[in-house]
Short mmCIF file of C-alpha atoms in Angstrom, two decimals:
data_model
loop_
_atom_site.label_atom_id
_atom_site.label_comp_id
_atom_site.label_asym_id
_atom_site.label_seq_id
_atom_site.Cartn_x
_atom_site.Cartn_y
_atom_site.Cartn_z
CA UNK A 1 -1.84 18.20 -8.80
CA UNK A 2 -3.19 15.08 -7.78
CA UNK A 3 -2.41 13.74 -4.23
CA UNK A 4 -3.19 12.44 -0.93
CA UNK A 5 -1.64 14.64 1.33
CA UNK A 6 -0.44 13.20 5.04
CA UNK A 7 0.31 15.44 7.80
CA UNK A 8 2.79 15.85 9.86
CA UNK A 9 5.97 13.84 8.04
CA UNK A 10 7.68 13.14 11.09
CA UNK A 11 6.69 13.13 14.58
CA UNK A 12 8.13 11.63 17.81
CA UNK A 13 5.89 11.74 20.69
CA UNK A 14 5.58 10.40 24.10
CA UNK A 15 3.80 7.18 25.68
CA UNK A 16 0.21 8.55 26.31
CA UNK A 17 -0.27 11.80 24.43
CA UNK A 18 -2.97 12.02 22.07
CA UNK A 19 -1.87 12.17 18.68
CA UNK A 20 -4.09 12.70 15.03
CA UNK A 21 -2.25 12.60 11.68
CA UNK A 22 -4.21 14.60 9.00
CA UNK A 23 -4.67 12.94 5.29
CA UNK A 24 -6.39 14.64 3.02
CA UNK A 25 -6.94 14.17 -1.02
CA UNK A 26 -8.06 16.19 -4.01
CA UNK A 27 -9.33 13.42 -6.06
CA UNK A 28 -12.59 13.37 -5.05
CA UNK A 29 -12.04 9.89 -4.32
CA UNK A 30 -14.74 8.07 -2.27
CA UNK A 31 -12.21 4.51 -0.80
CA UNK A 32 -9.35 5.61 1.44
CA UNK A 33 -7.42 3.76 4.22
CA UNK A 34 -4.40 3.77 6.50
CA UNK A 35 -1.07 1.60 6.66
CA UNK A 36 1.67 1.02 8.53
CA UNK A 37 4.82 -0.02 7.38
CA UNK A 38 6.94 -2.19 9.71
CA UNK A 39 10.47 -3.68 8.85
CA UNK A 40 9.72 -7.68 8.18
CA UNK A 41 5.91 -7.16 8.63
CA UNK A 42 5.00 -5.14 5.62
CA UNK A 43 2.34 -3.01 4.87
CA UNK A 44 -0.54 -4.01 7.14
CA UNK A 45 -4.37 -2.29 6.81
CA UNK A 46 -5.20 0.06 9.65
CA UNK A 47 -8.55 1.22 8.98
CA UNK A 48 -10.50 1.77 5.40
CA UNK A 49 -13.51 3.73 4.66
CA UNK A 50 -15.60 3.07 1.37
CA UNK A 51 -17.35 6.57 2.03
CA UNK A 52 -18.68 8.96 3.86
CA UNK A 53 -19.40 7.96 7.48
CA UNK A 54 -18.65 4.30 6.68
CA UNK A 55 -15.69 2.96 8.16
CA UNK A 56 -14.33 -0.55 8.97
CA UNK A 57 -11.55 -1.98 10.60
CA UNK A 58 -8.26 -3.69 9.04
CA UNK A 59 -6.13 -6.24 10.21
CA UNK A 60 -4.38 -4.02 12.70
CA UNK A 61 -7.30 -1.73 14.57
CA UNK A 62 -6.45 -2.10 17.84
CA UNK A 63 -5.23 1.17 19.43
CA UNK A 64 -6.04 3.48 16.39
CA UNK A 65 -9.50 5.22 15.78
CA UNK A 66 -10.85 7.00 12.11
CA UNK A 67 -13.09 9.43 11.43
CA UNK A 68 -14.63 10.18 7.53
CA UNK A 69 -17.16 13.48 8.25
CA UNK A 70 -15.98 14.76 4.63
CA UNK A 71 -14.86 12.81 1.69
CA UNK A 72 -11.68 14.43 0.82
CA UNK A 73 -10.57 13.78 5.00
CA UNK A 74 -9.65 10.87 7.05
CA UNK A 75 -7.84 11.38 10.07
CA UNK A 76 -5.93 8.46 12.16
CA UNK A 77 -6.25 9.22 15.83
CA UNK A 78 -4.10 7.60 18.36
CA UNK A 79 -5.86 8.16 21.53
CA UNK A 80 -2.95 6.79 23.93
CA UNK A 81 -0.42 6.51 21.98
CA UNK A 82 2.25 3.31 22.89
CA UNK A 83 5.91 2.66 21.72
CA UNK A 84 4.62 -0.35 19.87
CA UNK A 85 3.18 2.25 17.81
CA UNK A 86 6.12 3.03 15.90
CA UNK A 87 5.98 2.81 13.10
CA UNK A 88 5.65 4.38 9.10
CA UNK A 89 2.28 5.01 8.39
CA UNK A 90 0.60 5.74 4.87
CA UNK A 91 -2.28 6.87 3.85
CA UNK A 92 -4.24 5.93 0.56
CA UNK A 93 -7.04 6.82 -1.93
CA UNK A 94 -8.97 4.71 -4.55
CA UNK A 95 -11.71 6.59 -6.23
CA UNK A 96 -13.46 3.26 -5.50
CA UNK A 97 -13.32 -0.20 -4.66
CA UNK A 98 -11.30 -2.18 -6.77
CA UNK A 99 -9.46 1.12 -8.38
CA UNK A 100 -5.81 1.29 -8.66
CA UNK A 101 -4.41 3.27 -5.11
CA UNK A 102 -2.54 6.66 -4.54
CA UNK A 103 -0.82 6.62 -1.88
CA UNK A 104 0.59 9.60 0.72
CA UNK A 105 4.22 10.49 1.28
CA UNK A 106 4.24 8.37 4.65
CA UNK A 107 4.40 9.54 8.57
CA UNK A 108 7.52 9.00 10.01
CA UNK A 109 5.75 8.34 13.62
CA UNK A 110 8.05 7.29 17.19
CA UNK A 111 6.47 6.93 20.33
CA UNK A 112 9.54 6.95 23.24
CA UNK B 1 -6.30 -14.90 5.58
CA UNK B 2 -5.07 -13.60 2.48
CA UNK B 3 -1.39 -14.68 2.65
CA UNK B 4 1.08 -13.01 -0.18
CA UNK B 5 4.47 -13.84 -0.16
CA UNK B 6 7.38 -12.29 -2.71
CA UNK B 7 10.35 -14.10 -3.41
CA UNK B 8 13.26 -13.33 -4.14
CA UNK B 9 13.93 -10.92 -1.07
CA UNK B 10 16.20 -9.06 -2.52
CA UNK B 11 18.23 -9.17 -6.20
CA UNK B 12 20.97 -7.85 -7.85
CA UNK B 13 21.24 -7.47 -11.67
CA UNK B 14 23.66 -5.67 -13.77
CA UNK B 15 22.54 -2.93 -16.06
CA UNK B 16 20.43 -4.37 -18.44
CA UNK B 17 19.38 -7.13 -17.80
CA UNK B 18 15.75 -8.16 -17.80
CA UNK B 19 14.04 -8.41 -14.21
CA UNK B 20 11.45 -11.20 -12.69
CA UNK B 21 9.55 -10.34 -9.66
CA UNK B 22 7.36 -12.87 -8.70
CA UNK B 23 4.34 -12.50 -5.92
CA UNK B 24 2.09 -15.75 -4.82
CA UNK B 25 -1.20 -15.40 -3.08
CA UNK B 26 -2.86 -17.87 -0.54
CA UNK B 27 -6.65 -16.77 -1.83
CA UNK B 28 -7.74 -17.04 -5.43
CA UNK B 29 -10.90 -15.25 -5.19
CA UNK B 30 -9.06 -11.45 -5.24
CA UNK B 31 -10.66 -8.40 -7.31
CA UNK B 32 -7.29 -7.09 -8.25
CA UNK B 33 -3.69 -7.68 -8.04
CA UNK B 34 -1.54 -4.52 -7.45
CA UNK B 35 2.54 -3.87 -8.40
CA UNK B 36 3.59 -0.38 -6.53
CA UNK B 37 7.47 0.50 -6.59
CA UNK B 38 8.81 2.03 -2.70
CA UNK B 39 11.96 4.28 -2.80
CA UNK B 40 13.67 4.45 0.40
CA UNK B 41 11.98 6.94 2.59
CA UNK B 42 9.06 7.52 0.45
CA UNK B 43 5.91 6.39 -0.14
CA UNK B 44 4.60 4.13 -2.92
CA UNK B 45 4.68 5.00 -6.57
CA UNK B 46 1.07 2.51 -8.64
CA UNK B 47 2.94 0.92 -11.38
CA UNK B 48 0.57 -1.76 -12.53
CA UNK B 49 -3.27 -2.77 -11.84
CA UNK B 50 -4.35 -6.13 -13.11
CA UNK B 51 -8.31 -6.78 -12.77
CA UNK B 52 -9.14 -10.38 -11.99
CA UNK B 53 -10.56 -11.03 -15.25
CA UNK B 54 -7.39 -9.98 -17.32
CA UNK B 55 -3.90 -11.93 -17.80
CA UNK B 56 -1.54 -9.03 -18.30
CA UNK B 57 -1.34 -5.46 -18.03
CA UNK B 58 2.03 -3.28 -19.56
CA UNK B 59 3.39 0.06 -19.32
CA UNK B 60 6.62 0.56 -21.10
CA UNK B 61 9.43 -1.39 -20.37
CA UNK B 62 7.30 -3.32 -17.45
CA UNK B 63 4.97 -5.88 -17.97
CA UNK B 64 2.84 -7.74 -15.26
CA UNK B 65 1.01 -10.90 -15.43
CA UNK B 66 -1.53 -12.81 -13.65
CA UNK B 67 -2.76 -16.55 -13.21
CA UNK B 68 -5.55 -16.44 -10.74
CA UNK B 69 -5.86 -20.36 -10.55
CA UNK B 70 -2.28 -20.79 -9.66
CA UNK B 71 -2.08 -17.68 -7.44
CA UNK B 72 0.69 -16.10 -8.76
CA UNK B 73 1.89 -12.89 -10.51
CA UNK B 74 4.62 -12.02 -12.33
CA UNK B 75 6.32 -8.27 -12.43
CA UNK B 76 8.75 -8.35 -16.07
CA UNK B 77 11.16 -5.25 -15.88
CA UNK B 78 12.85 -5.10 -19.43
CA UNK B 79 16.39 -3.50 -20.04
CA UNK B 80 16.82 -2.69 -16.52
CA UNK B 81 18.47 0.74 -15.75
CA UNK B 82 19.95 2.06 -12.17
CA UNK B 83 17.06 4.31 -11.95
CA UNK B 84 15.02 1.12 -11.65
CA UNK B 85 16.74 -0.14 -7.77
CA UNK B 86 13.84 0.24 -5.52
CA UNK B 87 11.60 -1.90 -3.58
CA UNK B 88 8.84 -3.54 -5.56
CA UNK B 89 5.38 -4.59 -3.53
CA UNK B 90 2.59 -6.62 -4.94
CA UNK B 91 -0.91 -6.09 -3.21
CA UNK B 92 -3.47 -8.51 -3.52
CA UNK B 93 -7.49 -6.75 -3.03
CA UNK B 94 -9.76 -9.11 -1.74
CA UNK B 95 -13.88 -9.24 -1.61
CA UNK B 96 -13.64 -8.53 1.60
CA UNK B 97 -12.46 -4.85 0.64
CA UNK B 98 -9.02 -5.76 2.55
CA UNK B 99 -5.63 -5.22 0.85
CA UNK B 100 -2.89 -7.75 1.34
CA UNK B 101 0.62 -6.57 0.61
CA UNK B 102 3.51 -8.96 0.20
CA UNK B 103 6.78 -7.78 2.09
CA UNK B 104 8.52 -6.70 -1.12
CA UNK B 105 11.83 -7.63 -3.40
CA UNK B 106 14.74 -5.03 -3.20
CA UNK B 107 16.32 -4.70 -6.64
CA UNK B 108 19.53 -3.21 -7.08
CA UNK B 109 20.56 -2.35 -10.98
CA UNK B 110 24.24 -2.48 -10.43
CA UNK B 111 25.88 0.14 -13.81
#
Protein backbone atom coordinates (compact mmCIF):
# COMPACT_ATOMS: atom_id res chain seq x y z
CA UNK A 1 0.00 0.00 0.00
CA UNK A 2 0.87 3.38 -0.59
CA UNK A 3 1.97 5.60 2.39
CA UNK A 4 4.15 7.87 4.22
CA UNK A 5 4.76 6.27 7.30
CA UNK A 6 5.59 8.60 10.64
CA UNK A 7 7.12 7.18 13.61
CA UNK A 8 6.46 7.16 16.79
CA UNK A 9 2.44 8.27 17.00
CA UNK A 10 2.67 9.67 20.27
CA UNK A 11 5.43 10.76 22.35
CA UNK A 12 5.79 12.98 25.46
CA UNK A 13 9.21 13.91 26.31
CA UNK A 14 11.08 16.19 28.52
CA UNK A 15 12.58 19.87 28.08
CA UNK A 16 16.09 19.06 26.59
CA UNK A 17 16.19 15.47 25.42
CA UNK A 18 17.01 14.82 21.98
CA UNK A 19 14.25 13.61 20.07
CA UNK A 20 14.03 12.26 15.99
CA UNK A 21 10.65 11.23 14.53
CA UNK A 22 11.15 8.73 11.60
CA UNK A 23 8.98 9.29 8.18
CA UNK A 24 9.45 7.18 5.67
CA UNK A 25 7.46 6.52 2.15
CA UNK A 26 7.12 3.84 -0.50
CA UNK A 27 6.26 6.01 -3.33
CA UNK A 28 9.38 6.64 -4.57
CA UNK A 29 8.52 10.11 -4.27
CA UNK A 30 11.36 12.68 -4.67
CA UNK A 31 9.35 16.27 -2.60
CA UNK A 32 8.65 15.60 1.07
CA UNK A 33 8.28 17.99 4.08
CA UNK A 34 7.22 18.36 7.69
CA UNK A 35 4.17 20.19 9.48
CA UNK A 36 2.95 21.03 12.51
CA UNK A 37 -0.43 21.42 13.39
CA UNK A 38 -1.29 23.97 16.11
CA UNK A 39 -4.91 24.83 17.35
CA UNK A 40 -5.68 28.51 15.69
CA UNK A 41 -2.31 28.48 13.78
CA UNK A 42 -2.83 25.78 11.26
CA UNK A 43 -0.65 23.77 9.41
CA UNK A 44 2.66 25.63 9.22
CA UNK A 45 5.89 24.23 6.91
CA UNK A 46 8.74 22.88 8.98
CA UNK A 47 11.26 21.88 6.61
CA UNK A 48 10.88 20.50 2.75
CA UNK A 49 13.30 18.69 0.67
CA UNK A 50 12.89 18.56 -3.26
CA UNK A 51 15.50 15.57 -3.23
CA UNK A 52 18.17 13.93 -2.22
CA UNK A 53 20.55 15.99 -0.05
CA UNK A 54 18.62 19.19 -0.84
CA UNK A 55 16.81 20.62 1.89
CA UNK A 56 15.35 24.08 2.74
CA UNK A 57 13.75 25.67 5.46
CA UNK A 58 9.86 26.55 5.98
CA UNK A 59 8.24 29.14 7.75
CA UNK A 60 8.84 27.57 11.13
CA UNK A 61 12.75 26.18 11.16
CA UNK A 62 13.87 27.39 14.14
CA UNK A 63 14.62 24.63 16.68
CA UNK A 64 14.08 21.62 14.24
CA UNK A 65 16.87 20.09 11.95
CA UNK A 66 16.27 17.47 8.60
CA UNK A 67 18.23 15.15 7.12
CA UNK A 68 17.39 13.45 3.30
CA UNK A 69 20.59 10.75 2.87
CA UNK A 70 17.91 8.38 1.04
CA UNK A 71 14.87 9.30 -0.87
CA UNK A 72 12.28 7.22 0.70
CA UNK A 73 13.65 8.94 4.48
CA UNK A 74 13.39 12.22 6.12
CA UNK A 75 13.81 12.44 9.64
CA UNK A 76 12.80 15.65 11.91
CA UNK A 77 15.33 16.01 14.67
CA UNK A 78 14.70 18.08 17.67
CA UNK A 79 18.02 18.60 19.12
CA UNK A 80 16.78 20.34 22.52
CA UNK A 81 13.62 19.83 22.53
CA UNK A 82 11.26 22.90 24.31
CA UNK A 83 7.57 22.86 25.55
CA UNK A 84 6.79 25.31 22.81
CA UNK A 85 7.37 22.38 20.79
CA UNK A 86 4.17 20.83 21.26
CA UNK A 87 2.62 20.24 18.99
CA UNK A 88 0.98 17.63 15.98
CA UNK A 89 3.37 17.13 13.47
CA UNK A 90 2.85 15.58 9.85
CA UNK A 91 4.81 14.46 7.49
CA UNK A 92 4.23 14.60 3.60
CA UNK A 93 5.22 13.28 0.11
CA UNK A 94 4.72 14.72 -3.45
CA UNK A 95 6.36 12.68 -6.11
CA UNK A 96 7.34 16.23 -7.20
CA UNK A 97 6.86 19.75 -7.07
CA UNK A 98 3.58 20.87 -7.79
CA UNK A 99 2.03 17.09 -7.32
CA UNK A 100 -0.95 16.53 -5.27
CA UNK A 101 0.47 15.52 -1.33
CA UNK A 102 0.16 12.29 0.84
CA UNK A 103 0.33 12.93 3.94
CA UNK A 104 1.43 10.70 7.32
CA UNK A 105 -0.87 9.69 10.14
CA UNK A 106 0.52 12.68 12.39
CA UNK A 107 2.91 12.67 15.69
CA UNK A 108 1.17 13.32 18.63
CA UNK A 109 4.45 15.14 20.21
CA UNK A 110 4.43 16.96 24.19
CA UNK A 111 7.37 18.33 25.57
CA UNK A 112 6.64 18.88 29.70
CA UNK B 1 3.61 36.09 2.59
CA UNK B 2 1.20 33.85 1.18
CA UNK B 3 -1.84 34.60 3.39
CA UNK B 4 -4.99 31.98 3.02
CA UNK B 5 -7.84 32.47 4.98
CA UNK B 6 -11.20 30.01 5.07
CA UNK B 7 -14.37 31.26 6.05
CA UNK B 8 -16.87 30.06 7.41
CA UNK B 9 -15.06 28.58 10.60
CA UNK B 10 -17.21 26.20 11.21
CA UNK B 11 -20.93 25.06 9.60
CA UNK B 12 -23.70 23.09 10.25
CA UNK B 13 -26.00 21.60 7.54
CA UNK B 14 -28.66 19.07 7.72
CA UNK B 15 -28.41 15.90 5.75
CA UNK B 16 -28.48 16.78 2.37
CA UNK B 17 -27.96 19.70 1.74
CA UNK B 18 -25.37 21.00 -0.67
CA UNK B 19 -22.04 22.43 1.00
CA UNK B 20 -19.83 25.75 0.09
CA UNK B 21 -16.39 25.96 1.40
CA UNK B 22 -14.75 28.84 0.35
CA UNK B 23 -10.70 29.56 0.70
CA UNK B 24 -9.11 33.17 -0.40
CA UNK B 25 -5.45 33.63 -1.03
CA UNK B 26 -3.30 36.87 -0.52
CA UNK B 27 -0.80 35.78 -3.66
CA UNK B 28 -2.07 35.10 -7.14
CA UNK B 29 0.98 33.75 -8.59
CA UNK B 30 0.45 29.94 -6.84
CA UNK B 31 1.26 26.59 -8.89
CA UNK B 32 -1.60 24.77 -7.31
CA UNK B 33 -4.44 25.07 -5.04
CA UNK B 34 -5.02 22.03 -2.72
CA UNK B 35 -8.60 20.77 -0.82
CA UNK B 36 -7.50 17.89 1.87
CA UNK B 37 -10.36 16.68 4.36
CA UNK B 38 -8.81 16.22 8.44
CA UNK B 39 -10.79 13.76 10.69
CA UNK B 40 -10.26 14.36 14.23
CA UNK B 41 -7.07 12.77 15.31
CA UNK B 42 -5.86 11.86 11.96
CA UNK B 43 -4.01 13.05 9.38
CA UNK B 44 -5.12 14.53 6.04
CA UNK B 45 -7.06 12.64 3.44
CA UNK B 46 -6.03 14.75 -0.80
CA UNK B 47 -9.45 15.32 -2.04
CA UNK B 48 -8.90 17.75 -4.84
CA UNK B 49 -5.74 19.26 -6.85
CA UNK B 50 -6.44 22.20 -9.07
CA UNK B 51 -3.31 23.27 -11.36
CA UNK B 52 -3.09 27.00 -11.89
CA UNK B 53 -4.01 26.82 -15.39
CA UNK B 54 -7.41 24.94 -14.85
CA UNK B 55 -10.90 26.35 -13.41
CA UNK B 56 -12.32 23.23 -11.84
CA UNK B 57 -11.46 19.88 -10.89
CA UNK B 58 -14.44 17.07 -9.62
CA UNK B 59 -14.55 13.83 -8.02
CA UNK B 60 -17.97 12.55 -7.31
CA UNK B 61 -20.24 14.37 -5.36
CA UNK B 62 -17.37 17.24 -4.76
CA UNK B 63 -16.47 19.74 -7.04
CA UNK B 64 -13.70 22.48 -6.59
CA UNK B 65 -13.14 25.61 -8.39
CA UNK B 66 -10.59 28.17 -8.91
CA UNK B 67 -10.30 31.98 -9.98
CA UNK B 68 -6.67 32.82 -9.77
CA UNK B 69 -7.29 36.64 -10.50
CA UNK B 70 -9.68 36.99 -7.68
CA UNK B 71 -7.81 34.64 -5.32
CA UNK B 72 -10.35 32.50 -4.35
CA UNK B 73 -11.50 28.84 -4.41
CA UNK B 74 -14.47 27.24 -3.98
CA UNK B 75 -14.94 23.48 -2.36
CA UNK B 76 -18.94 22.30 -3.68
CA UNK B 77 -19.96 19.19 -1.51
CA UNK B 78 -23.28 17.88 -3.18
CA UNK B 79 -26.01 15.86 -1.19
CA UNK B 80 -24.14 16.05 1.92
CA UNK B 81 -24.15 12.85 4.12
CA UNK B 82 -22.94 12.49 8.01
CA UNK B 83 -20.00 10.67 6.79
CA UNK B 84 -19.01 13.97 5.22
CA UNK B 85 -18.45 16.13 9.04
CA UNK B 86 -14.80 16.67 9.05
CA UNK B 87 -12.46 19.47 8.80
CA UNK B 88 -11.83 20.71 5.29
CA UNK B 89 -8.22 22.60 4.55
CA UNK B 90 -7.34 24.38 1.40
CA UNK B 91 -3.47 24.69 0.66
CA UNK B 92 -2.24 27.14 -1.57
CA UNK B 93 1.62 25.95 -3.36
CA UNK B 94 3.56 28.77 -4.18
CA UNK B 95 6.83 29.30 -6.63
CA UNK B 96 8.65 29.52 -3.88
CA UNK B 97 8.08 25.64 -3.27
CA UNK B 98 6.25 26.74 0.17
CA UNK B 99 2.76 25.44 1.03
CA UNK B 100 0.27 27.75 2.66
CA UNK B 101 -2.61 26.10 4.46
CA UNK B 102 -5.69 28.01 5.51
CA UNK B 103 -6.89 27.13 9.18
CA UNK B 104 -9.82 25.02 7.97
CA UNK B 105 -13.94 24.96 8.09
CA UNK B 106 -15.48 22.28 10.48
CA UNK B 107 -18.60 20.84 8.86
CA UNK B 108 -21.00 19.01 10.75
CA UNK B 109 -23.82 16.98 8.54
CA UNK B 110 -26.42 16.93 11.20
CA UNK B 111 -29.00 13.32 10.06
Amino acid sequence: EAQVTQNPRYLITVTGKKLTVTCSQNMNHEYMSWYRQDPGLGLRQIYYSMNVEVTDKGDVPEGYKVSRKEKRNFPLILESPSPNQTSLYFCASSLSYGLGYTFGSGTRLTVV
Amino acid sequence: KQEVTQIPAALSVPEGENLVLNCSFTDSAIYNLQWFRQDPGKGLTSLLLIQSSQREQTSGRLNASLDKSSGRSTLYIAASQPGDSATYLCAALARDYKLSFGAGTTVTVRA
